[in-house]
Each structure stands twice: as structure tokens, then as C-alpha cells.
XYZ file of C-alpha atoms in Angstrom:
384
model
C -60.855 -43.421 47.018
C -59.868 -42.034 50.435
C -58.518 -38.472 50.466
C -54.812 -38.331 51.214
C -53.846 -36.360 54.299
C -50.864 -34.080 53.975
C -49.317 -30.941 55.447
C -47.756 -28.242 53.254
C -45.127 -25.617 54.085
C -45.060 -23.190 51.143
C -45.493 -19.681 52.524
C -44.025 -17.427 55.157
C -46.820 -17.984 57.677
C -46.159 -21.742 57.782
C -42.709 -21.173 59.271
C -43.536 -18.406 61.736
C -44.969 -20.753 64.387
C -41.791 -22.826 64.766
C -38.347 -22.206 66.247
C -35.648 -20.386 64.276
C -31.995 -19.751 65.040
C -29.847 -18.155 62.315
C -32.738 -18.611 59.870
C -34.555 -15.900 57.908
C -38.006 -16.160 56.367
C -38.458 -15.767 52.617
C -41.619 -15.352 50.557
C -42.166 -19.121 50.286
C -39.849 -20.729 52.808
C -36.672 -20.326 54.825
C -33.016 -19.620 54.116
C -29.795 -19.381 56.050
C -29.463 -15.875 57.441
C -26.935 -13.645 55.703
C -23.877 -13.213 57.849
C -24.478 -16.497 59.659
C -21.107 -17.951 60.621
C -21.734 -21.644 60.110
C -25.315 -22.908 60.270
C -28.900 -22.231 61.231
C -31.701 -24.358 62.694
C -35.455 -24.468 62.156
C -37.864 -26.695 64.140
C -41.397 -26.945 62.812
C -44.666 -26.974 64.738
C -46.302 -30.298 65.599
C -48.194 -31.950 62.743
C -51.205 -33.852 64.079
C -52.406 -36.851 62.057
C -55.355 -37.360 64.437
C -54.617 -41.072 64.931
C -52.383 -42.762 67.487
C -49.772 -45.077 66.008
C -50.187 -43.445 62.589
C -47.716 -44.595 59.941
C -46.458 -41.476 58.146
C -45.898 -42.055 54.462
C -43.444 -39.667 52.781
C -41.963 -36.165 52.645
C -41.326 -34.140 49.468
C -38.830 -31.275 49.728
C -37.955 -28.540 47.245
C -34.752 -26.683 48.034
C -31.765 -24.838 46.624
C -28.774 -26.640 47.998
C -25.003 -26.500 47.505
C -23.918 -30.074 48.039
C -25.112 -32.932 50.222
C -23.714 -31.293 53.363
C -25.674 -28.041 53.078
C -29.103 -29.313 54.297
C -29.859 -31.896 56.976
C -33.280 -33.127 58.163
C -34.194 -34.721 61.498
C -37.719 -36.202 61.637
C -39.322 -36.927 65.007
C -42.517 -38.813 65.927
C -44.521 -39.273 69.116
C -47.988 -40.360 70.233
C -47.940 -37.756 73.033
C -48.112 -33.992 72.613
C -46.102 -33.373 75.785
C -42.794 -34.457 77.336
C -41.390 -34.501 80.909
C -39.095 -31.487 81.449
C -37.527 -30.792 84.861
C -40.162 -32.783 86.723
C -43.228 -31.459 84.890
C -45.067 -32.235 81.678
C -44.374 -29.612 79.036
C -46.262 -29.479 75.690
C -44.022 -30.025 72.681
C -45.276 -26.801 71.077
C -44.256 -24.787 74.127
C -40.857 -26.461 74.353
C -40.095 -26.001 70.641
C -40.994 -22.293 70.584
C -39.403 -21.399 73.945
C -36.405 -19.213 73.100
C -35.003 -19.459 76.642
C -34.477 -23.226 76.466
C -31.034 -23.927 74.943
C -31.077 -25.692 71.583
C -28.864 -28.508 72.875
C -31.354 -29.243 75.660
C -34.206 -29.398 73.149
C -32.240 -31.874 71.073
C -31.545 -34.101 74.099
C -35.254 -34.183 74.918
C -36.229 -34.916 71.294
C -33.548 -37.569 70.645
C -35.609 -40.579 71.934
C -38.300 -39.722 69.357
C -35.953 -39.475 66.365
C -37.228 -41.524 63.396
C -35.102 -40.414 60.397
C -31.923 -38.465 59.648
C -31.595 -37.447 55.985
C -29.067 -35.221 54.197
C -30.352 -32.992 51.396
C -33.620 -34.910 50.868
C -35.864 -34.615 47.827
C -38.452 -37.368 48.228
C -38.186 -39.770 51.151
C -40.389 -42.579 52.457
C -40.942 -42.339 56.231
C -40.806 -46.045 57.105
C -39.868 -45.549 60.764
C -42.033 -42.492 61.463
C -44.877 -43.954 63.499
C -46.957 -41.857 65.893
C -49.783 -39.350 66.008
C -47.521 -36.277 66.005
C -44.585 -35.472 63.728
C -42.201 -32.507 63.678
C -39.087 -31.670 61.693
C -35.747 -30.113 62.539
C -33.935 -28.569 59.571
C -30.272 -27.588 59.706
C -28.820 -25.339 56.975
C -25.065 -25.044 56.527
C -23.139 -22.324 54.705
C -21.067 -23.740 51.834
C -18.278 -21.509 50.456
C -20.358 -18.384 51.049
C -23.530 -19.804 49.456
C -26.696 -19.852 51.567
C -29.083 -22.819 51.053
C -32.849 -22.291 50.904
C -35.993 -24.390 51.305
C -39.049 -23.280 49.335
C -41.522 -26.149 49.773
C -42.183 -29.060 52.121
C -45.050 -31.531 51.833
C -45.494 -34.273 54.439
C -48.028 -37.050 53.810
C -49.744 -38.273 56.965
C -50.999 -41.533 55.472
C -51.306 -43.595 52.329
C -53.558 -46.185 50.731
C -51.074 -49.009 51.379
C -50.984 -51.249 48.339
C -50.657 -54.193 50.721
C -54.364 -53.894 51.545
C -55.171 -54.873 47.938
C -53.198 -58.131 48.184
C -54.309 -61.462 49.719
C -54.001 -61.729 53.489
C -50.949 -63.997 53.276
C -48.871 -61.066 51.977
C -49.929 -58.818 54.833
C -48.636 -60.943 57.711
C -45.304 -59.130 57.815
C -46.886 -55.844 58.940
C -46.491 -52.436 57.407
C -42.715 -52.313 57.901
C -41.798 -55.551 56.123
C -39.828 -55.633 52.883
C -42.874 -55.973 50.613
C -44.538 -52.968 52.224
C -41.417 -50.836 51.781
C -40.986 -52.046 48.214
C -44.577 -51.188 47.260
C -44.192 -47.817 48.959
C -42.062 -46.605 46.045
C -44.852 -47.337 43.578
C -47.410 -45.775 45.895
C -45.383 -42.547 45.796
C -45.393 -42.566 41.979
C -49.151 -43.113 41.812
C -49.685 -40.461 44.470
C -47.949 -37.873 42.309
C -49.894 -38.956 39.223
C -53.225 -38.757 41.054
C -52.445 -35.272 42.338
C -51.398 -34.044 38.898
C -54.568 -35.433 37.311
C -56.716 -33.954 40.071
C -55.044 -30.550 39.769
C -54.701 -30.417 35.977
C -57.527 -27.859 35.722
C -55.500 -25.291 37.662
C -52.770 -25.495 35.019
C -55.130 -23.682 32.654
C -55.048 -20.612 34.908
C -51.934 -18.508 34.067
C -51.814 -17.025 37.569
C -51.265 -20.382 39.308
C -49.934 -22.668 36.556
C -46.489 -24.186 36.993
C -43.667 -22.310 35.188
C -42.928 -25.142 32.735
C -46.609 -25.288 31.711
C -46.814 -21.579 30.848
C -45.026 -22.158 27.525
C -47.652 -24.727 26.541
C -50.400 -22.234 27.306
C -48.581 -19.621 25.244
C -48.484 -21.922 22.205
C -52.223 -22.569 22.463
C -52.953 -18.835 22.098
C -50.460 -18.225 19.277
C -47.439 -16.930 21.254
C -44.581 -18.551 19.343
C -41.697 -16.882 21.209
C -42.577 -17.712 24.820
C -38.932 -18.608 25.512
C -38.085 -14.893 25.314
C -40.413 -14.035 28.198
C -39.445 -14.104 31.898
C -41.890 -16.177 33.942
C -43.841 -13.429 35.719
C -44.148 -11.323 32.554
C -45.482 -14.334 30.667
C -48.145 -14.824 33.343
C -49.116 -11.179 32.965
C -49.404 -11.580 29.200
C -51.511 -14.747 29.296
C -54.016 -13.220 31.715
C -56.854 -12.129 29.446
C -55.014 -13.075 26.238
C -58.042 -15.036 24.925
C -60.106 -11.848 24.729
C -57.196 -9.939 23.214
C -56.828 -12.567 20.486
C -60.132 -11.329 19.080
C -58.315 -8.136 18.035
C -55.031 -9.801 17.067
C -53.026 -7.758 14.567
C -54.417 -4.419 15.767
C -52.853 -1.608 17.739
C -54.777 -2.651 20.861
C -53.301 -6.152 20.736
C -49.759 -4.862 20.218
C -50.126 -2.421 23.100
C -51.208 -5.299 25.349
C -48.270 -7.542 24.376
C -45.586 -4.823 24.498
C -46.998 -3.451 27.753
C -46.915 -6.910 29.333
C -43.271 -7.364 28.323
C -42.021 -3.902 29.371
C -44.311 -3.324 32.330
C -45.555 0.016 30.980
C -47.744 1.275 28.171
C -45.828 1.999 24.918
C -46.329 5.048 22.702
C -47.544 4.618 19.106
C -47.244 7.127 16.262
C -49.052 6.228 13.023
C -49.138 7.937 9.669
C -52.641 9.250 10.376
C -51.295 11.094 13.419
C -48.959 13.067 11.143
C -51.571 13.927 8.507
C -53.068 16.604 10.740
C -49.882 18.676 10.227
C -50.212 18.698 6.427
C -51.097 22.428 6.482
C -47.666 23.115 8.017
C -45.214 21.982 5.321
C -42.059 22.354 7.446
C -43.437 20.409 10.417
C -45.124 17.859 8.165
C -41.912 17.076 6.275
C -39.894 16.859 9.491
C -42.366 14.470 11.110
C -42.510 12.249 8.022
C -38.735 11.958 7.888
C -38.497 11.274 11.627
C -41.357 8.846 12.178
C -43.460 7.644 9.236
C -42.543 7.763 5.559
C -45.825 6.375 4.275
C -49.302 5.108 5.211
C -47.926 1.663 6.165
C -45.303 2.964 8.586
C -45.725 2.892 12.398
C -43.300 4.003 15.114
C -43.344 2.419 18.584
C -41.628 4.280 21.431
C -40.408 2.452 24.554
C -38.381 3.940 27.381
C -34.887 2.545 27.831
C -35.600 1.907 31.526
C -38.275 -0.632 30.520
C -35.896 -2.614 28.265
C -32.515 -1.834 29.750
C -30.472 -4.684 28.256
C -29.661 -5.395 24.619
C -31.119 -8.879 25.029
C -34.495 -7.449 26.049
C -34.428 -4.951 23.173
C -33.671 -7.672 20.610
C -36.392 -9.876 22.122
C -38.897 -7.019 21.860
C -37.972 -6.403 18.204
C -38.491 -10.079 17.399
C -41.883 -10.107 19.129
C -43.019 -7.035 17.211
C -41.994 -8.606 13.897
C -43.887 -11.801 14.724
C -47.185 -10.153 15.686
C -47.417 -7.202 13.273
C -49.562 -7.385 10.108
C -47.557 -8.506 7.077
C -47.987 -5.239 5.113
C -47.019 -2.943 8.036
C -43.481 -1.783 8.744
C -42.835 -0.958 12.393
C -39.905 1.057 13.754
C -38.950 0.443 17.391
C -37.552 3.610 18.989
C -35.782 3.278 22.348
C -36.048 6.535 24.320
C -32.912 7.239 26.311
C -33.343 9.241 29.529
C -32.041 12.781 29.107
C -31.913 15.530 26.538
C -29.511 14.880 23.663
C -29.053 16.621 20.336
C -30.411 14.611 17.401
C -32.491 12.287 19.594
C -36.185 12.123 20.454
C -37.139 14.082 23.568
C -40.690 14.140 24.953
C -41.908 16.195 27.903
C -42.781 13.988 30.853
C -41.383 10.854 29.217
C -37.616 11.193 28.900
C -37.075 14.965 29.233
C -34.789 14.884 32.240
C -31.421 16.438 33.045
C -28.488 14.067 33.088
C -24.887 14.299 34.210
C -22.619 16.778 32.411
C -20.708 15.385 29.423
C -18.270 17.317 27.251
C -19.142 17.739 23.605
C -16.798 15.760 21.334
C -16.216 16.904 17.767
C -15.416 13.900 15.565
C -13.413 12.419 18.410
C -10.623 14.925 17.870
C -11.451 17.814 20.192
C -13.803 18.658 23.059
C -15.739 21.714 24.091
C -15.543 22.049 27.889
C -18.070 24.078 29.858
C -17.095 27.075 31.957
C -18.051 25.172 35.127
C -16.053 22.132 34.088
C -13.010 24.246 33.195
C -13.161 26.134 36.493
C -13.310 22.883 38.478
C -10.395 21.457 36.485
C -8.025 24.388 37.184
C -5.607 23.807 40.067
C -6.026 26.051 43.039
C -2.880 28.153 43.577
C -2.127 30.307 46.538
C -1.000 33.803 45.554
C 1.271 35.914 47.683
C 0.206 39.508 48.220
């Protein structure tokens, strides 16, 4: 089957070669510039199908819009790569990118080649777009302070045309007749199915798999709580998880999972780490009471900065309970930044000075510092 020709806009470099006014570049696409009063305009580079009179098939757009009036597409087609401007032939690429030519003049020159006008498109069939070259003008409009974005554009330069599989009598109406347009909808469905089947192998790679497929991958490797993981952290976890499953239930496996969720390596304290202090009864008793009461007790220390919200802390506790061995009891200790009485402080981990706070005794009285008391006293001028 003939390879489908298409052009993709899905990264910053794809938009740098066009014209932009009031538009900023993002990691994957374009967005209305912050502070823009009303709207912004982007005009793409010329897309060359390589064939005169080419019938363009469809365009698939992924965007974040705020109503039908926030995004507007103008699609132009031409068999020539140049246009008469002020008595001379000017290449379309030069005209589009020329910042000295007013935008209104560009639009007047492009108007005779306009094929489609679409508001907030998702998936459109380009019935009237016929010509070797195609380019797109995108207008973004601010809606109640919200700035629309476009993250992906895919333009198909040709299709298989289901009409070619029918008897000749059905093809007499040309490519723009009703039957051709009607079959075009089914061609688009089969196009998407073919591409998904062809690219299904890439879904097994956590680094490039689609976000909705990551949860399926997580189930296949025994991660039952994938819904608790943000997308990028789940990708980080699934990378190399097959090898880590060989040591599932061990400290190494737990370090990998917790580290992937928090973004930093956790600290573990097991009962065997305390046994070395048995010759020091006072220290040994203190450590047992603070961290591990028996041989099946383990303490896991995570900095508060790594799991700053209560939701993340509860999610981490649930994950630890799901992956720990059944006979092991694990205590999750969240290390607050700063030195506080009665809390765990470790040099180089959370031993930092914090803002001054007065000591409260049972909520009834406070012990102010000398510095705090001096700053609180009103300054009075004394007469000599």
C-alpha cells in the first residue's frame, strides 16, 4: 500500500520558519503571547506536495481552546511558489517571512488562493485545497484573559481515494463529487487505524508512549496504583522496571520506585543498621524507640520538599504499603526543613536554619527572644 504523505508541526523548530505576530513559541507549538491585547497571527512555511494539482486530504489539529471564537484557520493552496508583488515575482516564502510587509498586504495577496476557513478545527477534510503548495494562517484570540494554544498539526498531502477501488462508473464525477467527499470520512477513519497499527510497537516504549497507554504498561509490570502517578514520573518509573521486577520486594526495588516518585533517592534505616550500637545501651535504646522496634521494622526517610502536598504523601504511603513484603512494617518519615526540637535532624539533609518562631508553651504563653523583643519595642525619643 502506498505510503501516505504528511507534514507534522509538533516542535518548536517547525514554527520558527514562518511568520509570527503576537505569538510565542512553546515546547511543542505556539500560543498567544502574554499581554497580547486581542489576537496573534502565525503563517506557516510552504508545504510542498511535489505534484501540481495535488488534492490535499485532511488536517488534524490538537489545541487548547476557549470557545469556537478563540482559534481560526485559513488554508491556502497554489501551484506556483511565487506571486506578483509590486511588478515583480516574489517567492511565497520570502513574502510570508518578510517582517516589513504589512500583514494586511500579505492577506490581500493570499486571498485569491484561499481554500478553507475553519474555526477551532479538530479534524477537517480539505476538499477544496488543490495545488502543489499549501500554507496555513492561524489566528489566536484572547478569551476572557485565557490564551489559546496549538500543540500539534498534521496535514496529509494525499490519500488512497476509495473511489479508485470502485467501478469506473462511480468515478465519473471527479474527486470533488458527493461520493468522493462521503468516502473521505471513512478514509480518515482507516487512516488513523492504519497509523495506530503501524505505530503500536512504539507504545511499548515508556519514553514515547501516549499518556493514556502508560497505565496499561504499568499494569503489565505489576504497578496497581498508576493513577496516583503524574505522567512524567510514571515514565521515569517504567523505564527499566522489567529488570527491577527481578528484585521485587527488596530494598533496591523500593528505592527505585520511591526515587522515581519523589525525584530523589530516599533514606532507609533497617533494624540491622541499629544492631551495631548494641554495645552502647543508651544510644541503642534511643535508636530502637525512634526508628525500629524489632527485626521486621524499617524506616523510610523522605524530604518534605520532594512530597510537598498531603496528597503526594498519602499516595506515597499507599504505594509503600502495596509493594512492601507482607511481614515487614514500614514507617514513612517526612523530614521537614529546619531544626526543630523533638524532630529528626540530619546533617546535609534537612539541617538548615529557618525563620524565627516564638516558643509556645501549651498554647498559653510564649517565650520571645531578646532580638524579637528589642524589635517589638516602640522607639521613643528622649529629651536630654
